[in-house]
Amino acid sequence: MDSSASPAAPPPPAATAMDRYTFSPSLRWQPEVEEYLVSAYGRDHFARISEALATPSCYSCIRVNTLKSSTDAVRQKLLTLVNQKELCGGINGLGISERNGGEQAHEGSYLVHKCPYSGLENVLFVRGSGPHVLHYNGQPGQSIKEIIVSRKCAESVLRGAQVYVPGVLACSSHVEKGDKVAVSVAIEQPVKDSGWAVGITRGTVLQGLQSDAHYEERKGLYIGQGIAAMSRTGIFRVLHGVAVEMTERVYKLPSFNDVLEGDIFLQNLPSIVAARVLDPQPGEQILDMCAAPGGKTTAIAILMRDKGEIVALDRSHNKVMGILKLADEMGLSCIKAYKLDALKSVRKTNEARNLGVADNFNGAIATMVEDNEPCHTTVFSGVTNAGEDNSTKPAVQIDTNRYVSKADLRKNLRRMRNGTGRSNCSGGRVEDSKGFFPSSFDRVLLDAPCSALGLRPRLFAGEETLESLRKNATYQKRMFDQAVQLVRPGGVIVYST
């Protein structure tokens, strides 16, 4: 019998392992969306787009807080930190070198240079590298200890972050602090009802064997390896903290966590450009309609030299808190953040002038400004001028024609007694807003919500449907209509997405 007709022998274990422990993701789309985009771009071009989306950008973009420091000073601080601490990989993996007064990159280091474009002198580019071929070597006779993280966690790690506790889904048994672990990612898989699901319960024990559930799904999805910062028990017991300190990455980009806090902010270049195009001037009234997480808001404040007022909106309580926290870290005082749906930004001009106890501070100010006359609000036995800072002196206006419950009175008494909490939020809560009267702002920035399909890296795109993509356009038009009403005649609207 001819030996050539016999079945092919299975690949050797080494080859199988090498193929398994790689990073070669395949971006998944909803079939109808994929068909639509293929028809728009062509199959080959769209395949290249999908491949590029699954990888991070080759550089990180840093915006310098010029109210605290200069671009040159920040760059020098980075150099000084590296030289003084003699860090093996630089600052959280960042290595910087200079030669002959210029910038020179070498193997394993990252090139840091100023943005060459006019008007963006406060921007630094930090170049990364990759993809790198990693060798996942375990102990002789033992399987490699592994950790599986969520997709969003993995996308952050690919951009330079560490692995934090909330992002860990599964872990090998007997992982202890200091153990070397391979890190892979769980990607959504199609399920019977035509939806998508991860299918891994948080806390799952991995044996590292082919009999493990989802063993094959992890093939080609290893993003690096690191040192466990806590034991398996600790990872699934605590709520926050670093779970794995990444030591080797498929894509090496620096992490700026706790580095020059308040002096720098990691931000995508288009977002920086949007704030610059708005061209805010000191003393103006600016509205950022969809402000979270606050990068563009703080960029606007810095361009205004922290003079004037920026109203930042988001419909999420936690995101508004995040905006205030970021403003506090960067030492900015001109930002006022409120919880409000951008689709409800415009307040009707025919509303009653007298606002009740439950109405927010912003609504009271809107009424006073429209009157264009000196106005005072009663604070029980005291009087507060409308021009004063109400963030430290809560204003309570009583409408004698309206019933005020004892609960409302007690609530406002507590506000007066307790004062404001961190980030100027009473009791750690954010202020709600009922909107603003037309023509209230000199400039409006509308960075409208979108599909975000262009953000990199993206390891999964199946959540978007043609219907959801069309709805984005509908919402954007409605928000733009709100922006047009809120800007003053002769003002400026910047629309970005």
Tab-separated table of C-alpha atoms in Angstrom:
chain	number	residue	atom	x	y	z
A	1	MET	CA	0.000	0.000	0.000
A	2	ASP	CA	1.308	3.418	-0.926
A	3	SER	CA	2.319	5.314	2.173
A	4	SER	CA	1.297	8.575	0.519
A	5	ALA	CA	-2.339	7.534	0.775
A	6	SER	CA	-2.262	7.185	4.535
A	7	PRO	CA	-3.873	9.890	6.658
A	8	ALA	CA	-1.661	12.861	7.476
A	9	ALA	CA	0.045	12.651	10.835
A	10	PRO	CA	-1.078	15.195	13.468
A	11	PRO	CA	1.220	18.176	13.929
A	12	PRO	CA	3.819	17.866	16.648
A	13	PRO	CA	2.888	19.294	20.077
A	14	ALA	CA	5.361	22.178	19.735
A	15	ALA	CA	3.782	23.356	16.485
A	16	THR	CA	0.303	23.094	17.988
A	17	ALA	CA	1.330	25.148	21.014
A	18	MET	CA	2.999	27.772	18.850
A	19	ASP	CA	-0.149	28.116	16.778
A	20	ARG	CA	-2.324	28.298	19.861
A	21	TYR	CA	-0.396	30.901	21.882
A	22	THR	CA	-0.577	33.702	19.335
A	23	PHE	CA	-2.569	36.842	18.741
A	24	SER	CA	-4.376	36.604	15.414
A	25	PRO	CA	-7.948	37.832	16.024
A	26	SER	CA	-10.671	37.715	13.423
A	27	LEU	CA	-13.170	40.560	13.793
A	28	ARG	CA	-16.772	39.335	13.799
A	29	TRP	CA	-19.643	41.372	12.358
A	30	GLN	CA	-23.360	40.983	12.054
A	31	PRO	CA	-23.842	39.291	8.645
A	32	GLU	CA	-26.056	42.072	7.303
A	33	VAL	CA	-23.596	44.763	8.400
A	34	GLU	CA	-20.662	42.870	6.921
A	35	GLU	CA	-22.515	42.452	3.620
A	36	TYR	CA	-23.338	46.156	3.549
A	37	LEU	CA	-19.738	47.231	4.255
A	38	VAL	CA	-18.313	44.731	1.749
A	39	SER	CA	-20.572	46.199	-0.922
A	40	ALA	CA	-19.411	49.697	0.043
A	41	TYR	CA	-15.646	49.082	0.262
A	42	GLY	CA	-15.070	45.916	-1.705
A	43	ARG	CA	-14.192	42.571	-0.127
A	44	ASP	CA	-10.410	42.942	-0.124
A	45	HIS	CA	-10.427	46.509	1.159
A	46	PHE	CA	-12.919	45.682	3.905
A	47	ALA	CA	-10.823	42.684	4.955
A	48	ARG	CA	-7.844	45.012	5.417
A	49	ILE	CA	-10.006	47.419	7.417
A	50	SER	CA	-11.206	44.627	9.714
A	51	GLU	CA	-7.667	43.428	10.278
A	52	ALA	CA	-6.456	46.935	11.100
A	53	LEU	CA	-9.329	47.576	13.522
A	54	ALA	CA	-8.299	44.551	15.608
A	55	THR	CA	-4.870	46.060	16.293
A	56	PRO	CA	-4.003	49.137	18.387
A	57	SER	CA	-2.619	52.338	16.955
A	58	CYS	CA	1.170	52.494	16.674
A	59	TYR	CA	1.370	55.520	18.978
A	60	SER	CA	-0.186	57.051	22.087
A	61	CYS	CA	-1.275	60.680	22.054
A	62	ILE	CA	-0.735	62.811	25.166
A	63	ARG	CA	-2.298	66.213	25.815
A	64	VAL	CA	-0.298	68.425	28.165
A	65	ASN	CA	-2.082	70.530	30.788
A	66	THR	CA	-0.445	73.834	29.878
A	67	LEU	CA	-1.953	75.539	32.942
A	68	LYS	CA	0.351	73.433	35.096
A	69	SER	CA	3.308	72.749	32.850
A	70	SER	CA	4.701	73.106	29.338
A	71	THR	CA	5.142	70.513	26.629
A	72	ASP	CA	8.925	70.726	26.882
A	73	ALA	CA	8.814	70.446	30.678
A	74	VAL	CA	6.574	67.369	30.559
A	75	ARG	CA	8.848	65.679	28.074
A	76	GLN	CA	11.835	66.478	30.241
A	77	LYS	CA	10.052	65.089	33.301
A	78	LEU	CA	9.549	61.808	31.475
A	79	LEU	CA	13.224	61.700	30.601
A	80	THR	CA	14.208	62.528	34.177
A	81	LEU	CA	11.976	59.805	35.627
A	82	VAL	CA	13.569	57.229	33.371
A	83	ASN	CA	17.119	58.351	34.157
A	84	GLN	CA	16.615	58.673	37.913
A	85	LYS	CA	14.764	55.404	38.460
A	86	GLU	CA	16.726	53.479	35.835
A	87	LEU	CA	13.576	51.566	35.041
A	88	CYS	CA	14.199	48.475	32.951
A	89	GLY	CA	11.352	49.185	30.586
A	90	GLY	CA	10.941	52.845	31.343
A	91	ILE	CA	7.761	54.220	32.898
A	92	ASN	CA	5.349	51.304	32.939
A	93	GLY	CA	6.997	49.988	29.796
A	94	LEU	CA	7.994	53.368	28.352
A	95	GLY	CA	11.614	53.765	27.325
A	96	ILE	CA	12.950	57.058	26.019
A	97	SER	CA	16.310	57.842	24.454
A	98	GLU	CA	17.956	60.932	23.063
A	99	ARG	CA	20.983	61.258	20.828
A	100	ASN	CA	22.754	64.383	19.554
A	101	GLY	CA	20.066	66.625	20.963
A	102	GLY	CA	17.360	64.893	18.975
A	103	GLU	CA	15.044	61.933	19.375
A	104	GLN	CA	16.174	58.488	18.416
A	105	ALA	CA	14.282	55.224	18.764
A	106	HIS	CA	16.036	51.921	19.303
A	107	GLU	CA	14.847	48.360	19.745
A	108	GLY	CA	12.577	48.070	22.779
A	109	SER	CA	12.207	51.822	23.261
A	110	TYR	CA	9.532	54.335	22.334
A	111	LEU	CA	10.002	57.540	20.442
A	112	VAL	CA	8.524	60.622	22.125
A	113	HIS	CA	8.133	63.743	20.026
A	114	LYS	CA	6.018	66.839	19.698
A	115	CYS	CA	3.046	67.005	17.376
A	116	PRO	CA	4.232	68.674	14.146
A	117	TYR	CA	0.900	70.347	13.361
A	118	SER	CA	0.306	74.035	14.000
A	119	GLY	CA	-2.008	74.767	16.918
A	120	LEU	CA	-1.296	71.432	18.594
A	121	GLU	CA	1.923	72.358	20.357
A	122	ASN	CA	0.540	70.899	23.601
A	123	VAL	CA	0.471	67.372	22.144
A	124	LEU	CA	3.115	64.659	22.474
A	125	PHE	CA	3.242	61.436	20.467
A	126	VAL	CA	4.652	58.320	22.106
A	127	ARG	CA	5.447	55.598	19.628
A	128	GLY	CA	4.886	51.918	20.404
A	129	SER	CA	5.864	48.691	18.697
A	130	GLY	CA	4.425	45.356	17.682
A	131	PRO	CA	3.213	42.824	17.015
A	132	HIS	CA	5.795	40.844	18.974
A	133	VAL	CA	6.158	37.075	19.020
A	134	LEU	CA	5.990	35.881	22.617
A	135	HIS	CA	7.043	32.542	24.046
A	136	TYR	CA	4.708	31.158	26.685
A	137	ASN	CA	6.863	28.698	28.581
A	138	GLY	CA	5.432	26.813	31.537
A	139	GLN	CA	7.097	24.607	34.120
A	140	PRO	CA	8.292	21.187	32.883
A	141	GLY	CA	5.474	18.672	33.126
A	142	GLN	CA	2.937	21.359	34.023
A	143	SER	CA	0.443	23.276	31.948
A	144	ILE	CA	0.801	27.041	31.577
A	145	LYS	CA	-1.119	29.034	34.165
A	146	GLU	CA	-3.624	31.274	32.433
A	147	ILE	CA	-6.030	34.106	33.015
A	148	ILE	CA	-8.925	34.979	30.705
A	149	VAL	CA	-10.082	38.596	30.634
A	150	SER	CA	-13.125	40.293	29.156
A	151	ARG	CA	-12.992	41.836	25.719
A	152	LYS	CA	-13.079	45.424	26.986
A	153	CYS	CA	-10.305	44.655	29.446
A	154	ALA	CA	-8.220	43.136	26.649
A	155	GLU	CA	-8.755	46.191	24.425
A	156	SER	CA	-7.422	48.368	27.241
A	157	VAL	CA	-4.442	46.063	27.808
A	158	LEU	CA	-3.600	46.271	24.108
A	159	ARG	CA	-3.453	50.056	24.558
A	160	GLY	CA	-1.000	49.761	27.451
A	161	ALA	CA	-3.134	49.203	30.557
A	162	GLN	CA	-2.640	46.589	33.262
A	163	VAL	CA	-5.187	43.850	33.979
A	164	TYR	CA	-7.568	45.023	36.691
A	165	VAL	CA	-9.702	42.795	38.889
A	166	PRO	CA	-13.120	43.596	37.334
A	167	GLY	CA	-11.855	42.476	33.919
A	168	VAL	CA	-10.838	38.945	34.973
A	169	LEU	CA	-13.324	36.232	33.972
A	170	ALA	CA	-11.463	32.957	34.580
A	171	CYS	CA	-8.206	31.804	36.115
A	172	SER	CA	-6.150	28.633	36.433
A	173	SER	CA	-6.290	26.835	39.739
A	174	HIS	CA	-3.525	27.396	42.293
A	175	VAL	CA	-2.445	30.760	40.908
A	176	GLU	CA	-0.551	32.606	43.636
A	177	LYS	CA	0.818	36.116	43.881
A	178	GLY	CA	4.024	36.325	41.857
A	179	ASP	CA	3.155	33.535	39.428
A	180	LYS	CA	3.752	34.066	35.727
A	181	VAL	CA	0.488	33.797	33.807
A	182	ALA	CA	-0.541	33.892	30.161
A	183	VAL	CA	-3.352	36.358	29.446
A	184	SER	CA	-5.973	35.649	26.801
A	185	VAL	CA	-9.333	37.183	25.969
A	186	ALA	CA	-12.864	35.808	25.722
A	187	ILE	CA	-14.688	37.050	22.632
A	188	GLU	CA	-18.442	36.904	22.165
A	189	GLN	CA	-19.639	33.816	20.304
A	190	PRO	CA	-22.891	33.283	18.370
A	191	VAL	CA	-25.698	31.644	20.340
A	192	LYS	CA	-28.877	29.855	19.314
A	193	ASP	CA	-31.189	32.881	19.411
A	194	SER	CA	-29.030	34.669	16.804
A	195	GLY	CA	-27.401	36.761	19.513
A	196	TRP	CA	-23.910	36.860	20.993
A	197	ALA	CA	-22.597	35.841	24.391
A	198	VAL	CA	-19.250	35.190	26.099
A	199	GLY	CA	-20.406	32.044	27.852
A	200	ILE	CA	-17.800	32.167	30.642
A	201	THR	CA	-18.995	32.578	34.190
A	202	ARG	CA	-16.769	34.817	36.286
A	203	GLY	CA	-14.650	32.648	38.548
A	204	THR	CA	-14.353	29.686	36.164
A	205	VAL	CA	-11.395	27.394	36.949
A	206	LEU	CA	-9.047	26.675	34.038
A	207	GLN	CA	-7.141	23.392	33.858
A	208	GLY	CA	-5.135	24.225	30.741
A	209	LEU	CA	-6.324	21.065	29.033
A	210	GLN	CA	-8.131	20.507	25.762
A	211	SER	CA	-11.049	19.233	27.800
A	212	ASP	CA	-11.525	22.730	29.221
A	213	ALA	CA	-14.594	24.554	28.044
A	214	HIS	CA	-13.670	27.340	25.598
A	215	TYR	CA	-10.195	25.841	25.082
A	216	GLU	CA	-10.378	26.214	21.315
A	217	GLU	CA	-11.970	29.666	21.522
A	218	ARG	CA	-8.798	31.059	23.111
A	219	LYS	CA	-6.635	29.988	20.177
A	220	GLY	CA	-5.007	33.029	18.615
A	221	LEU	CA	-6.275	35.368	21.343
A	222	TYR	CA	-3.291	35.616	23.711
A	223	ILE	CA	-2.418	39.270	24.301
A	224	GLY	CA	0.624	38.773	26.522
A	225	GLN	CA	1.817	37.506	29.854
A	226	GLY	CA	2.493	39.014	33.231
A	227	ILE	CA	2.929	38.488	36.944
A	228	ALA	CA	-0.116	37.848	39.120
A	229	ALA	CA	-0.438	40.715	41.607
A	230	MET	CA	-2.663	38.606	43.864
A	231	SER	CA	-3.753	35.012	44.276
A	232	ARG	CA	-6.704	33.463	42.481
A	233	THR	CA	-8.708	33.717	45.692
A	234	GLY	CA	-7.922	37.400	45.998
A	235	ILE	CA	-8.800	38.167	42.392
A	236	PHE	CA	-12.355	36.913	42.826
A	237	ARG	CA	-12.768	38.233	46.361
A	238	VAL	CA	-11.902	41.920	46.025
A	239	LEU	CA	-13.679	44.493	43.879
A	240	HIS	CA	-10.784	46.542	42.532
A	241	GLY	CA	-7.027	46.651	42.107
A	242	VAL	CA	-4.433	45.318	39.677
A	243	ALA	CA	-4.806	41.586	39.087
A	244	VAL	CA	-1.908	41.096	36.640
A	245	GLU	CA	1.059	43.355	35.994
A	246	MET	CA	1.816	42.870	32.321
A	247	THR	CA	5.492	42.161	31.608
A	248	GLU	CA	5.343	41.056	27.971
A	249	ARG	CA	2.842	42.316	25.459
A	250	VAL	CA	1.998	41.494	21.880
A	251	TYR	CA	1.790	45.253	21.299
A	252	LYS	CA	4.018	47.396	23.486
A	253	LEU	CA	2.429	50.719	24.288
A	254	PRO	CA	3.246	52.665	27.448
A	255	SER	CA	0.890	52.932	30.394
A	256	PHE	CA	0.637	56.384	31.943
A	257	ASN	CA	-1.323	55.287	34.996
A	258	ASP	CA	-0.220	57.454	37.978
A	259	VAL	CA	2.429	59.148	35.820
A	260	LEU	CA	2.456	62.974	35.988
A	261	GLU	CA	-1.180	62.971	37.131
A	262	GLY	CA	-2.799	66.316	36.432
A	263	ASP	CA	-0.021	67.348	34.028
A	264	ILE	CA	-0.969	65.020	31.171
A	265	PHE	CA	-4.057	63.358	29.756
A	266	LEU	CA	-4.111	60.414	27.351
A	267	GLN	CA	-6.479	61.381	24.528
A	268	ASN	CA	-7.092	60.515	20.890
A	269	LEU	CA	-5.885	63.174	18.481
A	270	PRO	CA	-9.303	63.792	16.810
A	271	SER	CA	-10.778	64.691	20.207
A	272	ILE	CA	-7.978	67.202	20.812
A	273	VAL	CA	-8.558	68.687	17.363
A	274	ALA	CA	-12.312	69.055	18.017
A	275	ALA	CA	-11.645	71.207	21.101
A	276	ARG	CA	-9.082	73.272	19.190
A	277	VAL	CA	-11.470	73.891	16.268
A	278	LEU	CA	-14.101	75.146	18.728
A	279	ASP	CA	-11.602	77.956	19.517
A	280	PRO	CA	-13.034	78.853	22.963
A	281	GLN	CA	-12.100	82.261	24.367
A	282	PRO	CA	-11.617	83.254	28.015
A	283	GLY	CA	-14.815	84.472	29.652
A	284	GLU	CA	-17.217	82.743	27.260
A	285	GLN	CA	-20.130	80.441	28.053
A	286	ILE	CA	-19.431	77.034	26.490
A	287	LEU	CA	-21.641	73.949	26.311
A	288	ASP	CA	-20.258	70.427	25.899
A	289	MET	CA	-23.398	68.421	25.170
A	290	CYS	CA	-22.024	64.854	25.388
A	291	ALA	CA	-19.075	65.473	27.645
A	292	ALA	CA	-18.100	62.140	29.241
A	293	PRO	CA	-15.432	61.136	30.018
A	294	GLY	CA	-14.356	64.790	30.095
A	295	GLY	CA	-11.303	64.844	27.848
A	296	LYS	CA	-12.660	67.473	25.457
A	297	THR	CA	-14.244	69.403	28.344
A	298	THR	CA	-10.930	69.796	30.153
A	299	ALA	CA	-9.167	70.582	26.858
A	300	ILE	CA	-11.631	73.443	26.314
A	301	ALA	CA	-11.097	74.700	29.866
A	302	ILE	CA	-7.329	74.799	29.362
A	303	LEU	CA	-7.692	76.677	26.069
A	304	MET	CA	-9.855	79.215	27.960
A	305	ARG	CA	-7.169	79.502	30.658
A	306	ASP	CA	-9.839	78.358	33.137
A	307	LYS	CA	-11.697	81.665	32.705
A	308	GLY	CA	-15.381	81.621	31.837
A	309	GLU	CA	-17.821	78.752	32.292
A	310	ILE	CA	-18.127	75.360	30.652
A	311	VAL	CA	-21.339	73.404	31.129
A	312	ALA	CA	-20.731	69.693	30.642
A	313	LEU	CA	-23.653	67.290	30.217
A	314	ASP	CA	-24.132	63.553	30.370
A	315	ARG	CA	-27.144	61.439	31.213
A	316	SER	CA	-25.142	59.036	33.402
A	317	HIS	CA	-24.642	59.903	37.076
A	318	ASN	CA	-21.331	58.039	37.281
A	319	LYS	CA	-19.988	59.653	34.118
A	320	VAL	CA	-20.827	63.125	35.424
A	321	MET	CA	-18.953	62.247	38.608
A	322	GLY	CA	-16.020	61.189	36.431
A	323	ILE	CA	-16.011	64.564	34.638
A	324	LEU	CA	-15.921	66.429	37.945
A	325	LYS	CA	-13.180	64.174	39.279
A	326	LEU	CA	-11.041	64.742	36.183
A	327	ALA	CA	-11.553	68.507	36.405
A	328	ASP	CA	-10.483	68.395	40.046
A	329	GLU	CA	-7.350	66.371	39.217
A	330	MET	CA	-6.363	68.886	36.545
A	331	GLY	CA	-7.026	71.864	38.818
A	332	LEU	CA	-9.852	73.322	36.706
A	333	SER	CA	-12.609	75.367	38.344
A	334	CYS	CA	-14.631	76.676	35.381
A	335	ILE	CA	-16.366	73.358	34.640
A	336	LYS	CA	-19.943	72.759	35.832
A	337	ALA	CA	-21.195	69.250	35.101
A	338	TYR	CA	-24.847	68.205	35.179
A	339	LYS	CA	-26.835	65.070	34.640
A	340	LEU	CA	-29.033	65.658	31.592
A	341	ASP	CA	-29.974	63.836	28.401
A	342	ALA	CA	-28.604	65.882	25.486
A	343	LEU	CA	-31.897	65.307	23.647
A	344	LYS	CA	-33.581	67.391	26.353
A	345	SER	CA	-31.042	70.208	26.497
A	346	VAL	CA	-33.414	73.007	25.407
A	347	ARG	CA	-35.754	74.364	28.031
A	348	LYS	CA	-39.077	75.785	26.894
A	349	THR	CA	-39.285	79.578	27.214
A	350	ASN	CA	-42.928	79.504	28.330
A	351	GLU	CA	-42.203	77.617	31.551
A	352	ALA	CA	-43.150	79.214	34.833
A	353	ARG	CA	-40.644	81.777	36.104
A	354	ASN	CA	-40.912	80.695	39.722
A	355	LEU	CA	-39.015	77.469	40.241
A	356	GLY	CA	-39.936	75.235	43.160
A	357	VAL	CA	-37.746	73.716	45.833
A	358	ALA	CA	-37.110	70.581	43.800
A	359	ASP	CA	-35.788	72.538	40.800
A	360	ASN	CA	-32.060	72.477	40.298
A	361	PHE	CA	-29.604	75.329	40.626
A	362	ASN	CA	-29.021	75.471	36.908
A	363	GLY	CA	-32.702	75.959	36.130
A	364	ALA	CA	-32.882	78.845	38.596
A	365	ILE	CA	-29.910	80.522	36.975
A	366	ALA	CA	-31.472	80.068	33.512
A	367	THR	CA	-34.629	81.906	34.638
A	368	MET	CA	-32.655	84.712	36.267
A	369	VAL	CA	-30.476	85.269	33.222
A	370	GLU	CA	-33.478	85.495	30.944
A	371	ASP	CA	-35.065	88.196	33.104
A	372	ASN	CA	-31.959	90.410	32.693
A	373	GLU	CA	-32.864	92.170	35.933
A	374	PRO	CA	-31.321	92.023	39.413
A	375	CYS	CA	-32.773	88.988	41.068
A	376	HIS	CA	-32.542	87.535	44.564
A	377	THR	CA	-33.528	84.135	45.826
A	378	THR	CA	-34.740	83.447	49.319
A	379	VAL	CA	-32.748	80.954	51.347
A	380	PHE	CA	-35.118	80.643	54.299
A	381	SER	CA	-33.924	83.582	56.462
A	382	GLY	CA	-31.035	84.693	54.182
A	383	VAL	CA	-30.689	86.333	50.776
A	384	THR	CA	-28.349	85.224	48.006
A	385	ASN	CA	-27.523	87.317	44.965
A	386	ALA	CA	-27.974	85.481	41.700
A	387	GLY	CA	-24.427	86.298	40.670
A	388	GLU	CA	-22.836	84.588	43.649
A	389	ASP	CA	-21.369	81.102	43.650
A	390	ASN	CA	-24.309	78.869	44.480
A	391	SER	CA	-22.105	75.773	44.620
A	392	THR	CA	-21.135	76.756	48.171
A	393	LYS	CA	-24.367	78.530	49.129
A	394	PRO	CA	-27.394	76.368	48.217
A	395	ALA	CA	-30.260	78.490	46.952
A	396	VAL	CA	-33.803	77.469	47.869
A	397	GLN	CA	-36.568	79.457	46.236
A	398	ILE	CA	-40.043	78.967	47.688
A	399	ASP	CA	-43.124	79.347	45.572
A	400	THR	CA	-45.932	80.396	47.903
A	401	ASN	CA	-48.505	79.085	45.456
A	402	ARG	CA	-47.080	75.589	45.516
A	403	TYR	CA	-47.263	72.975	48.249
A	404	VAL	CA	-43.839	72.028	49.570
A	405	SER	CA	-43.665	68.722	51.403
A	406	LYS	CA	-41.789	68.308	54.659
A	407	ALA	CA	-39.549	65.784	52.923
A	408	ASP	CA	-38.401	68.465	50.451
A	409	LEU	CA	-37.755	70.890	53.276
A	410	ARG	CA	-35.721	68.319	55.210
A	411	LYS	CA	-33.705	67.469	52.081
A	412	ASN	CA	-32.739	71.093	51.525
A	413	LEU	CA	-31.914	71.586	55.178
A	414	ARG	CA	-29.494	68.649	54.911
A	415	ARG	CA	-27.911	70.205	51.832
A	416	MET	CA	-27.351	73.470	53.668
A	417	ARG	CA	-25.974	71.730	56.750
A	418	ASN	CA	-23.670	69.251	54.990
A	419	GLY	CA	-22.379	71.554	52.253
A	420	THR	CA	-20.766	70.257	49.118
A	421	GLY	CA	-18.824	67.051	48.868
A	422	ARG	CA	-15.836	66.174	46.719
A	423	SER	CA	-15.907	67.616	43.202
A	424	ASN	CA	-18.478	70.169	44.419
A	425	CYS	CA	-21.209	67.528	44.469
A	426	SER	CA	-23.617	67.774	47.381
A	427	GLY	CA	-23.457	64.588	49.372
A	428	GLY	CA	-21.411	62.940	46.620
A	429	ARG	CA	-24.304	63.349	44.214
A	430	VAL	CA	-24.406	65.226	40.933
A	431	GLU	CA	-26.720	68.059	40.028
A	432	ASP	CA	-29.615	67.332	37.696
A	433	SER	CA	-30.510	69.911	35.073
A	434	LYS	CA	-33.813	70.747	33.422
A	435	GLY	CA	-32.146	72.255	30.396
A	436	PHE	CA	-31.236	75.720	29.160
A	437	PHE	CA	-33.078	78.486	27.406
A	438	PRO	CA	-32.341	79.122	23.720
A	439	SER	CA	-29.335	81.272	22.798
A	440	SER	CA	-27.619	80.651	26.128
A	441	PHE	CA	-24.099	79.794	24.922
A	442	ASP	CA	-21.357	81.416	22.879
A	443	ARG	CA	-20.097	78.079	21.582
A	444	VAL	CA	-21.436	74.526	21.593
A	445	LEU	CA	-19.477	71.320	21.138
A	446	LEU	CA	-21.549	68.332	20.078
A	447	ASP	CA	-19.453	65.176	19.973
A	448	ALA	CA	-22.441	63.035	19.127
A	449	PRO	CA	-22.768	59.375	20.161
A	450	CYS	CA	-22.043	57.029	17.294
A	451	SER	CA	-21.302	53.387	16.527
A	452	ALA	CA	-17.611	53.898	17.449
A	453	LEU	CA	-16.698	51.287	14.849
A	454	GLY	CA	-13.537	53.221	14.036
A	455	LEU	CA	-12.048	52.981	17.541
A	456	ARG	CA	-8.978	50.752	17.782
A	457	PRO	CA	-8.333	48.149	18.916
A	458	ARG	CA	-11.722	46.502	18.426
A	459	LEU	CA	-11.977	42.762	18.989
A	460	PHE	CA	-15.709	42.402	18.339
A	461	ALA	CA	-18.208	44.317	16.199
A	462	GLY	CA	-21.224	42.009	16.177
A	463	GLU	CA	-23.363	44.149	18.486
A	464	GLU	CA	-24.050	46.673	15.730
A	465	THR	CA	-26.920	46.068	13.307
A	466	LEU	CA	-28.018	48.097	10.303
A	467	GLU	CA	-30.984	49.289	12.352
A	468	SER	CA	-28.784	50.491	15.222
A	469	LEU	CA	-26.473	52.270	12.782
A	470	ARG	CA	-29.429	54.104	11.244
A	471	LYS	CA	-30.732	55.050	14.705
A	472	ASN	CA	-27.417	56.734	15.456
A	473	ALA	CA	-28.035	59.114	12.573
A	474	THR	CA	-31.527	59.871	13.876
A	475	TYR	CA	-30.269	60.699	17.366
A	476	GLN	CA	-27.454	62.824	15.976
A	477	LYS	CA	-29.872	64.951	13.950
A	478	ARG	CA	-32.072	65.524	17.012
A	479	MET	CA	-29.060	66.513	19.116
A	480	PHE	CA	-27.832	68.879	16.409
A	481	ASP	CA	-31.242	70.555	16.418
A	482	GLN	CA	-30.838	71.122	20.178
A	483	ALA	CA	-27.359	72.601	19.632
A	484	VAL	CA	-28.648	75.043	16.990
A	485	GLN	CA	-31.241	76.356	19.429
A	486	LEU	CA	-28.807	76.728	22.322
A	487	VAL	CA	-26.058	78.673	20.537
A	488	ARG	CA	-26.318	82.452	20.415
A	489	PRO	CA	-26.682	84.285	17.084
A	490	GLY	CA	-23.197	84.561	15.612
A	491	GLY	CA	-21.930	81.772	17.870
A	492	VAL	CA	-20.087	78.617	16.905
A	493	ILE	CA	-21.152	74.954	16.804
A	494	VAL	CA	-18.587	72.220	16.352
A	495	TYR	CA	-20.091	68.868	15.423
A	496	SER	CA	-17.861	65.824	15.608
A	497	THR	CA	-18.397	62.101	15.716
